Coordinates of C-alpha atoms and ligand atoms in Angstrom, one line a residue:
M1 CA -43.5 -47.6 59.0
A2 CA -46.5 -46.1 57.3
H3 CA -47.5 -42.5 57.9
Q4 CA -50.9 -40.8 58.0
A5 CA -52.6 -40.5 54.7
Q6 CA -51.2 -37.5 52.7
A7 CA -53.5 -34.6 52.9
T8 CA -53.6 -33.4 49.3
W9 CA -54.2 -36.7 47.6
G10 CA -54.9 -39.0 50.5
G11 CA -58.7 -39.5 49.8
R12 CA -58.4 -42.9 48.2
F13 CA -55.6 -44.2 50.5
S14 CA -56.0 -46.0 53.8
S15 CA -52.5 -45.3 54.9
G16 CA -49.8 -42.8 53.9
P17 CA -46.4 -43.6 52.3
A18 CA -43.7 -45.4 54.2
G19 CA -41.0 -43.2 55.8
L20 CA -38.5 -44.5 53.3
M21 CA -40.8 -43.7 50.4
L22 CA -41.3 -40.1 51.7
R23 CA -37.5 -39.7 51.8
F24 CA -37.3 -41.2 48.4
S25 CA -39.9 -39.1 46.7
E26 CA -39.6 -35.8 48.4
S27 CA -38.3 -33.0 46.1
V28 CA -38.8 -30.0 48.4
S29 CA -35.2 -30.1 49.4
C30 CA -34.4 -29.1 45.9
D31 CA -37.5 -27.5 44.4
A32 CA -38.1 -25.0 47.3
R33 CA -36.2 -22.5 45.1
L34 CA -39.2 -22.5 42.8
A35 CA -41.3 -20.8 45.6
P36 CA -41.3 -17.3 44.1
F37 CA -42.6 -18.6 40.8
D38 CA -45.0 -21.0 42.5
L39 CA -46.5 -18.1 44.5
Q40 CA -46.7 -15.9 41.3
G41 CA -48.4 -18.8 39.5
S42 CA -50.9 -19.3 42.3
K43 CA -51.7 -15.6 42.5
A44 CA -52.4 -15.4 38.8
H45 CA -54.4 -18.6 38.9
S46 CA -56.6 -17.4 41.7
A47 CA -57.1 -14.1 40.0
M48 CA -58.3 -15.9 37.0
L49 CA -60.6 -18.1 39.0
A50 CA -62.1 -14.9 40.5
H51 CA -62.3 -13.4 37.0
V52 CA -64.4 -16.3 35.7
G53 CA -66.5 -16.5 38.9
L54 CA -65.1 -19.7 40.4
L55 CA -63.8 -17.7 43.4
S56 CA -65.4 -14.7 45.1
R57 CA -63.4 -11.5 45.1
R58 CA -63.1 -11.8 48.9
E59 CA -61.8 -15.4 48.6
R60 CA -59.3 -14.2 46.0
D61 CA -58.0 -11.4 48.2
A62 CA -57.7 -13.6 51.2
I63 CA -55.7 -16.1 49.1
H64 CA -53.5 -13.3 47.8
R65 CA -52.8 -12.0 51.2
G66 CA -52.0 -15.5 52.5
L67 CA -49.6 -16.1 49.6
D68 CA -47.9 -12.8 50.1
A69 CA -47.4 -13.6 53.8
I70 CA -46.0 -17.0 53.0
G71 CA -43.6 -15.3 50.5
C72 CA -42.4 -12.9 53.2
E73 CA -41.8 -15.9 55.6
I74 CA -39.9 -17.7 52.9
I75 CA -37.7 -14.7 52.2
A76 CA -37.1 -14.2 56.0
G77 CA -36.1 -17.9 56.3
K78 CA -39.0 -18.5 58.7
F79 CA -41.1 -20.8 56.6
K80 CA -41.1 -24.4 57.7
W81 CA -40.6 -26.8 54.8
H82 CA -41.9 -30.4 55.4
A83 CA -40.5 -33.3 53.5
K84 CA -43.6 -35.2 54.1
L85 CA -45.5 -32.7 52.0
E86 CA -43.3 -33.8 49.1
D87 CA -42.7 -30.7 47.1
V88 CA -42.8 -26.9 47.0
H89 CA -46.4 -26.9 45.6
M90 CA -47.9 -28.9 48.4
N91 CA -45.9 -27.2 51.1
I92 CA -47.2 -23.8 50.0
E93 CA -50.8 -25.0 49.5
Q94 CA -50.9 -26.7 52.9
A95 CA -49.5 -23.6 54.6
L96 CA -52.0 -21.5 52.9
T97 CA -54.9 -23.8 53.8
K98 CA -54.0 -23.4 57.4
R99 CA -54.3 -19.6 57.2
V100 CA -57.1 -19.2 54.6
P101 CA -60.1 -21.5 54.4
A102 CA -60.6 -20.4 50.7
A103 CA -57.3 -22.0 49.9
A104 CA -59.2 -25.3 49.5
K105 CA -60.5 -23.8 46.2
L106 CA -57.1 -22.7 44.9
H107 CA -56.3 -26.0 43.2
T108 CA -59.6 -25.8 41.2
A109 CA -58.9 -26.5 37.5
R110 CA -55.2 -27.0 38.2
S111 CA -52.9 -30.0 38.6
R112 CA -49.4 -30.1 39.9
N113 CA -48.5 -31.2 36.4
D114 CA -49.4 -27.9 34.8
Q115 CA -48.3 -26.1 37.9
V116 CA -44.8 -27.4 37.8
A117 CA -44.6 -26.9 34.1
T118 CA -45.6 -23.2 34.6
D119 CA -43.2 -22.7 37.5
M120 CA -40.3 -24.1 35.5
R121 CA -41.1 -21.9 32.5
L122 CA -41.2 -18.8 34.7
Y123 CA -37.9 -20.0 36.4
L124 CA -36.2 -20.6 33.0
K125 CA -37.2 -17.2 31.7
A126 CA -35.6 -15.6 34.7
A127 CA -32.5 -17.8 34.5
C128 CA -32.0 -17.0 30.8
A129 CA -32.3 -13.2 31.5
E130 CA -29.8 -13.5 34.4
L131 CA -27.3 -15.5 32.4
G132 CA -27.7 -13.0 29.5
T133 CA -26.7 -10.3 31.9
Q134 CA -23.8 -12.3 33.2
L135 CA -22.6 -13.2 29.7
Q136 CA -22.5 -9.5 29.1
A137 CA -20.5 -8.8 32.2
A138 CA -17.9 -11.5 31.1
Q139 CA -17.8 -9.9 27.7
Q140 CA -17.1 -6.5 29.2
A141 CA -14.2 -7.9 31.3
I142 CA -12.7 -9.5 28.1
L143 CA -13.3 -6.2 26.2
G144 CA -11.5 -4.4 29.0
A145 CA -8.5 -6.6 28.6
A146 CA -8.5 -6.1 24.9
T147 CA -8.7 -2.4 25.3
R148 CA -5.8 -2.3 27.7
H149 CA -3.6 -4.3 25.3
V150 CA -4.8 -3.3 21.9
D151 CA -1.3 -2.9 20.5
V152 CA 0.0 -6.3 21.6
L153 CA 0.8 -8.9 19.0
I154 CA 1.0 -12.6 19.8
P155 CA 1.4 -15.7 17.6
G156 CA -1.9 -17.3 16.7
Y157 CA -1.8 -21.1 17.0
T158 CA -3.1 -24.0 14.9
H159 CA -2.4 -27.5 16.1
L160 CA -0.8 -25.7 19.1
Q161 CA 2.0 -24.7 16.7
R162 CA 2.8 -21.0 16.1
A163 CA 0.9 -20.1 12.9
Q164 CA 0.5 -16.4 12.1
P165 CA 0.7 -13.2 14.1
V166 CA -2.5 -11.7 15.4
Y167 CA -3.3 -8.9 17.8
F168 CA -4.0 -10.2 21.3
A169 CA -7.2 -8.3 21.1
H170 CA -8.2 -10.2 17.9
Q171 CA -8.1 -13.5 19.9
L172 CA -10.1 -11.9 22.7
F173 CA -12.6 -10.7 20.1
A174 CA -13.0 -14.4 19.1
Y175 CA -14.1 -15.1 22.6
L176 CA -16.6 -12.2 22.4
E177 CA -18.1 -13.7 19.3
M178 CA -18.5 -17.1 21.1
L179 CA -20.2 -15.6 24.1
E180 CA -22.4 -13.4 21.8
R181 CA -23.7 -16.6 20.2
D182 CA -24.3 -18.0 23.7
A183 CA -26.3 -15.0 24.6
G184 CA -28.4 -15.4 21.4
R185 CA -29.1 -19.0 22.5
F186 CA -30.3 -18.0 25.9
A187 CA -32.5 -15.4 24.3
A188 CA -34.0 -18.1 22.1
V189 CA -34.5 -20.4 25.1
H190 CA -36.2 -17.5 26.8
D191 CA -38.5 -17.1 23.9
H192 CA -39.3 -20.9 23.8
A193 CA -40.1 -20.8 27.5
N194 CA -42.5 -18.0 26.9
W195 CA -45.7 -20.1 26.6
C196 CA -48.1 -20.6 29.4
P197 CA -49.0 -24.3 30.2
L198 CA -51.4 -23.4 33.0
G199 CA -54.9 -24.7 32.3
S200 CA -53.6 -28.0 30.8
G201 CA -54.5 -29.7 34.1
A202 CA -53.1 -33.1 34.8
I203 CA -53.3 -34.1 31.1
A204 CA -56.7 -33.1 29.6
G205 CA -57.5 -29.6 30.8
T206 CA -60.7 -29.0 32.8
T207 CA -64.4 -29.0 32.4
L208 CA -64.6 -25.7 34.3
P209 CA -64.9 -22.4 32.3
I210 CA -61.4 -21.1 32.9
D211 CA -59.7 -18.2 31.0
R212 CA -56.2 -19.4 30.0
E213 CA -55.3 -16.2 28.2
F214 CA -56.1 -14.2 31.4
T215 CA -53.6 -16.2 33.4
A216 CA -51.0 -16.1 30.7
K217 CA -51.2 -12.3 30.5
R218 CA -50.9 -12.0 34.3
L219 CA -47.8 -14.1 34.3
G220 CA -46.1 -12.2 31.4
F221 CA -46.4 -15.1 28.9
V222 CA -47.0 -12.6 26.1
D223 CA -45.6 -11.8 22.7
A224 CA -44.0 -8.5 21.7
A225 CA -47.4 -7.0 21.0
G226 CA -48.6 -8.0 24.5
R227 CA -50.8 -10.9 23.2
P228 CA -51.1 -13.9 25.5
R229 CA -49.1 -17.0 24.5
V230 CA -50.7 -20.2 25.8
T231 CA -49.6 -23.8 24.9
Q232 CA -51.7 -25.4 22.3
N233 CA -51.9 -29.1 23.5
S234 CA -52.6 -30.1 27.0
M235 CA -50.8 -33.5 26.7
D236 CA -47.7 -31.9 25.3
A237 CA -47.8 -29.1 27.8
V238 CA -47.5 -31.3 30.9
S239 CA -44.9 -33.7 29.4
D240 CA -42.7 -31.4 27.3
R241 CA -39.3 -30.7 28.8
D242 CA -37.7 -29.3 25.6
V243 CA -37.0 -25.9 27.2
H244 CA -35.2 -27.6 30.1
L245 CA -33.1 -29.5 27.6
E246 CA -32.4 -26.4 25.5
F247 CA -31.4 -24.5 28.5
A248 CA -29.0 -27.2 29.6
A249 CA -27.7 -27.4 26.1
A250 CA -27.1 -23.6 26.1
C251 CA -25.3 -23.9 29.4
A252 CA -23.2 -26.9 28.2
L253 CA -22.2 -25.0 25.0
T254 CA -21.3 -21.9 27.0
G255 CA -19.3 -24.2 29.3
V256 CA -17.4 -25.6 26.3
H257 CA -16.6 -22.0 25.2
L258 CA -15.5 -21.0 28.7
S259 CA -13.4 -24.2 28.9
R260 CA -11.6 -23.4 25.6
M261 CA -10.8 -19.9 26.8
A262 CA -9.6 -21.3 30.1
E263 CA -7.4 -23.7 28.3
D264 CA -5.8 -20.9 26.3
M265 CA -5.2 -18.9 29.4
I266 CA -3.7 -21.8 31.3
L267 CA -1.3 -22.2 28.4
W268 CA -0.5 -18.5 28.2
A269 CA 0.1 -18.4 32.0
S270 CA 2.5 -21.3 31.9
M271 CA 6.3 -20.8 32.2
E272 CA 6.6 -22.0 28.7
F273 CA 4.5 -19.2 27.2
K274 CA 4.4 -16.6 29.9
F275 CA 2.2 -14.3 27.8
V276 CA 0.0 -13.4 30.8
E277 CA 0.1 -13.3 34.5
L278 CA -3.1 -14.3 36.3
P279 CA -4.5 -12.4 39.3
D280 CA -3.4 -13.9 42.6
A281 CA -7.1 -13.6 43.7
F282 CA -8.0 -16.4 41.3
C283 CA -5.0 -18.7 41.7
T284 CA -3.8 -21.0 44.5
G285 CA -0.5 -22.2 45.7
S286 CA 0.8 -25.7 46.2
S287 CA 0.9 -27.2 49.7
L288 CA 4.3 -28.7 48.8
M289 CA 6.0 -26.6 46.2
P290 CA 6.5 -23.0 47.4
Q291 CA 7.2 -21.6 43.9
K292 CA 3.8 -22.8 42.4
K293 CA 1.0 -20.5 41.4
N294 CA -1.7 -22.6 39.9
P295 CA -4.5 -21.4 37.6
D296 CA -7.2 -23.1 39.6
S297 CA -10.0 -20.8 38.6
L298 CA -9.4 -21.7 34.9
E299 CA -8.9 -25.4 35.6
L300 CA -12.2 -25.5 37.5
I301 CA -14.0 -23.8 34.7
R302 CA -12.6 -26.5 32.4
G303 CA -13.7 -29.1 34.9
K304 CA -17.2 -27.7 35.4
S305 CA -17.8 -27.7 31.7
A306 CA -17.8 -31.5 32.0
R307 CA -20.5 -31.2 34.7
L308 CA -22.6 -29.0 32.4
Q309 CA -22.4 -31.6 29.7
G310 CA -23.3 -34.3 32.2
N311 CA -26.4 -32.4 33.2
L312 CA -27.5 -32.1 29.6
H313 CA -27.0 -35.8 29.1
T314 CA -28.9 -36.6 32.3
L315 CA -31.9 -34.7 30.9
L316 CA -31.7 -36.2 27.5
T317 CA -31.7 -39.7 29.0
L318 CA -34.4 -38.8 31.5
V319 CA -36.9 -37.9 28.9
K320 CA -35.9 -40.3 26.1
G321 CA -38.0 -43.3 26.9
L322 CA -41.0 -41.7 28.7
P323 CA -44.5 -42.4 27.4
L324 CA -46.7 -39.3 27.2
T325 CA -47.6 -37.6 29.4
Y326 CA -46.4 -36.8 32.9
N327 CA -44.4 -39.5 34.7
R328 CA -42.8 -39.0 38.1
D329 CA -39.4 -39.5 36.5
L330 CA -39.8 -35.9 35.4
Q331 CA -39.3 -34.7 39.0
E332 CA -35.6 -35.5 38.5
D333 CA -35.4 -32.7 35.8
K334 CA -34.8 -30.0 38.4
R335 CA -31.4 -30.8 39.9
P336 CA -29.6 -30.8 36.6
V337 CA -31.3 -27.7 35.4
F338 CA -30.6 -25.8 38.7
D339 CA -27.1 -27.0 38.7
S340 CA -26.4 -26.0 35.1
H341 CA -27.8 -22.5 35.9
D342 CA -25.7 -22.1 39.1
Q343 CA -22.5 -23.4 37.7
T344 CA -22.8 -21.5 34.5
A345 CA -23.4 -18.3 36.5
L346 CA -20.4 -19.0 38.7
C347 CA -18.1 -19.9 35.8
L348 CA -19.0 -16.6 34.0
A349 CA -18.3 -14.6 37.1
V350 CA -15.0 -16.3 37.7
L351 CA -13.9 -15.9 34.1
A352 CA -14.8 -12.2 34.3
G353 CA -12.8 -11.8 37.5
T354 CA -9.8 -13.6 36.0
F355 CA -9.8 -11.4 32.8
A356 CA -10.2 -8.3 34.8
G357 CA -7.1 -9.0 36.9
M358 CA -5.0 -10.5 34.2
K359 CA -1.7 -8.8 33.2
V360 CA 0.0 -9.2 29.9
N361 CA 3.7 -9.8 29.6
R362 CA 4.4 -7.5 26.7
F363 CA 8.1 -8.5 26.4
R364 CA 7.3 -12.2 26.1
C365 CA 4.7 -11.5 23.5
V366 CA 7.1 -9.4 21.5
M367 CA 9.7 -12.1 21.6
A368 CA 7.2 -14.8 20.6
V369 CA 5.8 -12.9 17.7
A370 CA 9.3 -11.9 16.4
D371 CA 9.9 -15.2 14.7
P372 CA 9.9 -14.4 11.0
A373 CA 8.7 -17.9 10.2
L374 CA 5.3 -16.7 11.3
L375 CA 5.2 -14.6 8.1
A376 CA 6.1 -17.5 5.8
T377 CA 2.6 -17.3 4.3
D378 CA 3.2 -13.6 3.7
L379 CA 6.3 -14.5 1.8
A380 CA 4.2 -16.8 -0.4
D381 CA 1.7 -13.9 -0.9
Y382 CA 4.7 -11.8 -2.0
L383 CA 5.4 -14.3 -4.7
V384 CA 1.7 -14.4 -5.7
R385 CA 1.8 -10.6 -6.1
A386 CA 4.8 -11.2 -8.4
G387 CA 2.6 -13.4 -10.5
V388 CA 3.5 -16.8 -9.2
A389 CA 0.7 -19.4 -8.7
F390 CA -0.1 -19.9 -5.0
R391 CA 0.7 -23.6 -5.1
E392 CA 4.1 -22.9 -6.6
A393 CA 4.7 -20.0 -4.2
H394 CA 3.8 -22.2 -1.2
H395 CA 6.3 -24.9 -2.5
A396 CA 9.0 -22.3 -3.0
V397 CA 8.6 -20.8 0.4
G398 CA 8.8 -24.3 1.8
G399 CA 12.1 -24.6 0.1
V400 CA 13.3 -21.3 1.7
V401 CA 12.2 -22.6 5.1
R402 CA 14.1 -25.8 4.6
L403 CA 17.2 -23.8 3.5
A404 CA 17.1 -21.6 6.6
E405 CA 16.6 -24.6 8.9
R406 CA 19.6 -26.3 7.3
Q407 CA 21.7 -23.2 7.8
K408 CA 20.3 -22.6 11.3
V409 CA 19.4 -19.0 10.6
P410 CA 16.1 -17.1 10.9
L411 CA 14.1 -17.1 7.6
N412 CA 14.8 -13.4 6.9
R413 CA 18.6 -13.8 7.3
L414 CA 19.1 -15.7 4.0
S415 CA 20.8 -13.8 1.2
L416 CA 18.9 -12.7 -1.9
A417 CA 21.1 -15.1 -3.9
E418 CA 20.1 -18.0 -1.7
V419 CA 16.3 -17.4 -2.0
Q420 CA 16.7 -16.7 -5.7
S421 CA 18.3 -20.1 -6.0
V422 CA 14.9 -21.5 -4.8
H423 CA 12.7 -19.3 -6.9
A424 CA 13.7 -16.7 -9.5
A425 CA 10.7 -14.4 -8.7
F426 CA 12.3 -13.2 -5.4
R427 CA 13.6 -9.6 -5.7
K428 CA 15.6 -7.3 -3.5
D429 CA 12.5 -6.3 -1.5
W430 CA 11.7 -9.9 -0.5
V431 CA 12.7 -9.3 3.1
E432 CA 10.0 -6.6 3.4
A433 CA 7.5 -9.4 3.7
F434 CA 8.9 -9.8 7.3
D435 CA 8.2 -6.3 8.3
L436 CA 5.6 -7.1 11.0
P437 CA 3.7 -3.8 11.2
K438 CA 3.4 -3.7 7.4
A439 CA 2.4 -7.3 7.3
M440 CA -0.4 -6.6 9.8
Q441 CA -1.5 -3.6 7.8
R442 CA -2.1 -5.8 4.8
R443 CA -4.8 -7.7 6.6
T444 CA -7.6 -5.3 5.7
G445 CA -10.6 -7.5 5.1
T446 CA -13.5 -7.8 7.5
G447 CA -12.8 -10.2 10.3
M448 CA -9.0 -10.1 9.8
P449 CA -6.5 -9.0 12.4
G450 CA -5.2 -5.8 10.7
P451 CA -4.8 -2.8 13.0
A452 CA -7.6 -0.9 11.3
Q453 CA -9.9 -3.9 11.6
V454 CA -9.0 -4.5 15.2
K455 CA -9.8 -0.8 15.9
R456 CA -13.1 -1.2 14.0
Q457 CA -14.0 -4.3 16.0
L458 CA -13.1 -2.6 19.3
A459 CA -15.5 0.2 18.4
R460 CA -18.2 -2.3 17.4
W461 CA -17.9 -4.2 20.7
K462 CA -17.8 -1.1 22.7
K463 CA -21.1 -0.1 21.1
L464 CA -22.6 -3.5 21.4
L465 CA -21.7 -3.9 25.0
G466 CA -22.6 -0.3 25.9
Q467 CA -19.1 0.8 26.9
Ligands
LIG1 N1 -42.9 -32.5 42.3 C1 -43.5 -33.0 41.1 C2 -42.5 -32.8 40.0 O1 -41.7 -32.0 40.0 C3 -44.7 -32.2 40.8 C4 -45.7 -32.9 39.9 C5 -46.3 -34.0 40.6 N2 -47.3 -34.6 39.8 C6 -47.7 -35.9 40.1 N3 -48.6 -36.3 39.2 N4 -47.3 -36.6 41.1 O2 -42.6 -33.5 39.0

């Protein structure tokens, strides 16, 4: 069944799109969330049109009043969205036209192609700023956990085998570094989004005497000195989706980081490790097994990271084969971008909540880190200090480990004679290599887990995160 010709582009059509086509092509069910940015863009555009004399001041003011009223209706949930008007842009323009006759001039020197590009850049700037704040909140929750347990030692793992002792806080600081890089990426995406495409028209700008810099300034597309930043090629501006992709990539990488943290905590919370206890508020039970407390928040973070990668992949594939410039395929860019934004925000909030309520089982940590084998490398360093070449020292300590295993005793329970039978450089003080506090104190270099370094990092993060 064909509908009446579509009002905004219906001039050359004898009939409107079929009902099925309308359902197929509408995007307002998804892009209505761009409304605040679309309104902002239209206000700036109409202000510019008045500035260059294409609108009278009175027309501009009527348009602004109409847009403000529509904005209020949308916020109040009273605005009626119509799928047959396709998208957010046409819904708002049509509603405005009904109230304000001058609205018929609003689309002068503008196309939905540069309009949607502008809306999305405004949206992405806001999303980057919001995720930056949320990353900081997650970092603060992690820093809180580090501060509360600053004296706790745990084994650090490689290959999921106990490797060397580290302060629990040292591992949490690793998470802070990861999230800090993520924040840097969102700041970079924000900067890349900060160019105004408005004025590029459908593909080739306009013949009318517009002032692109005026609009850019109005919309906050400016550099640090307040100079307007406008895109430099109209064809690129309406077809470029790099910022969308970069945003999704930043979300995907944040997701990978969150997933790795989640995996650590899932392990730590298991009966086998029992280093931490997760807050009930972020766990669920089993419908069958009464004893179970499942780390669902963390498993979902791990799962959602797959979704974030999927969104990035969708966007890469969407854009890959497209000829310049705008193609309707690009309408499909919004769902993955919005979803990445929403899910990243949720994951960060849930991670923060989980860290804030997490308890550390100090006893289990002490037990786990007490294994002298964790300091086997320190024993090799002992031999190095005695003048033995590291390769030889490594080999000798390997022999000591084998000996202890054969005798079924901890490494530090062998006798001096026994270790000397492996290497003559061992002296009476060899067991001091297993003095855990002293061993930690020897790790003095930047980025190492010595107590002084951990304290320094704690102070650094407190300062960086404003605590
Ligand atoms: N809803 C459209 C989108 O998001 C807006 C641009 C439409 N442009 C066009 N030439 N049909 O892509």
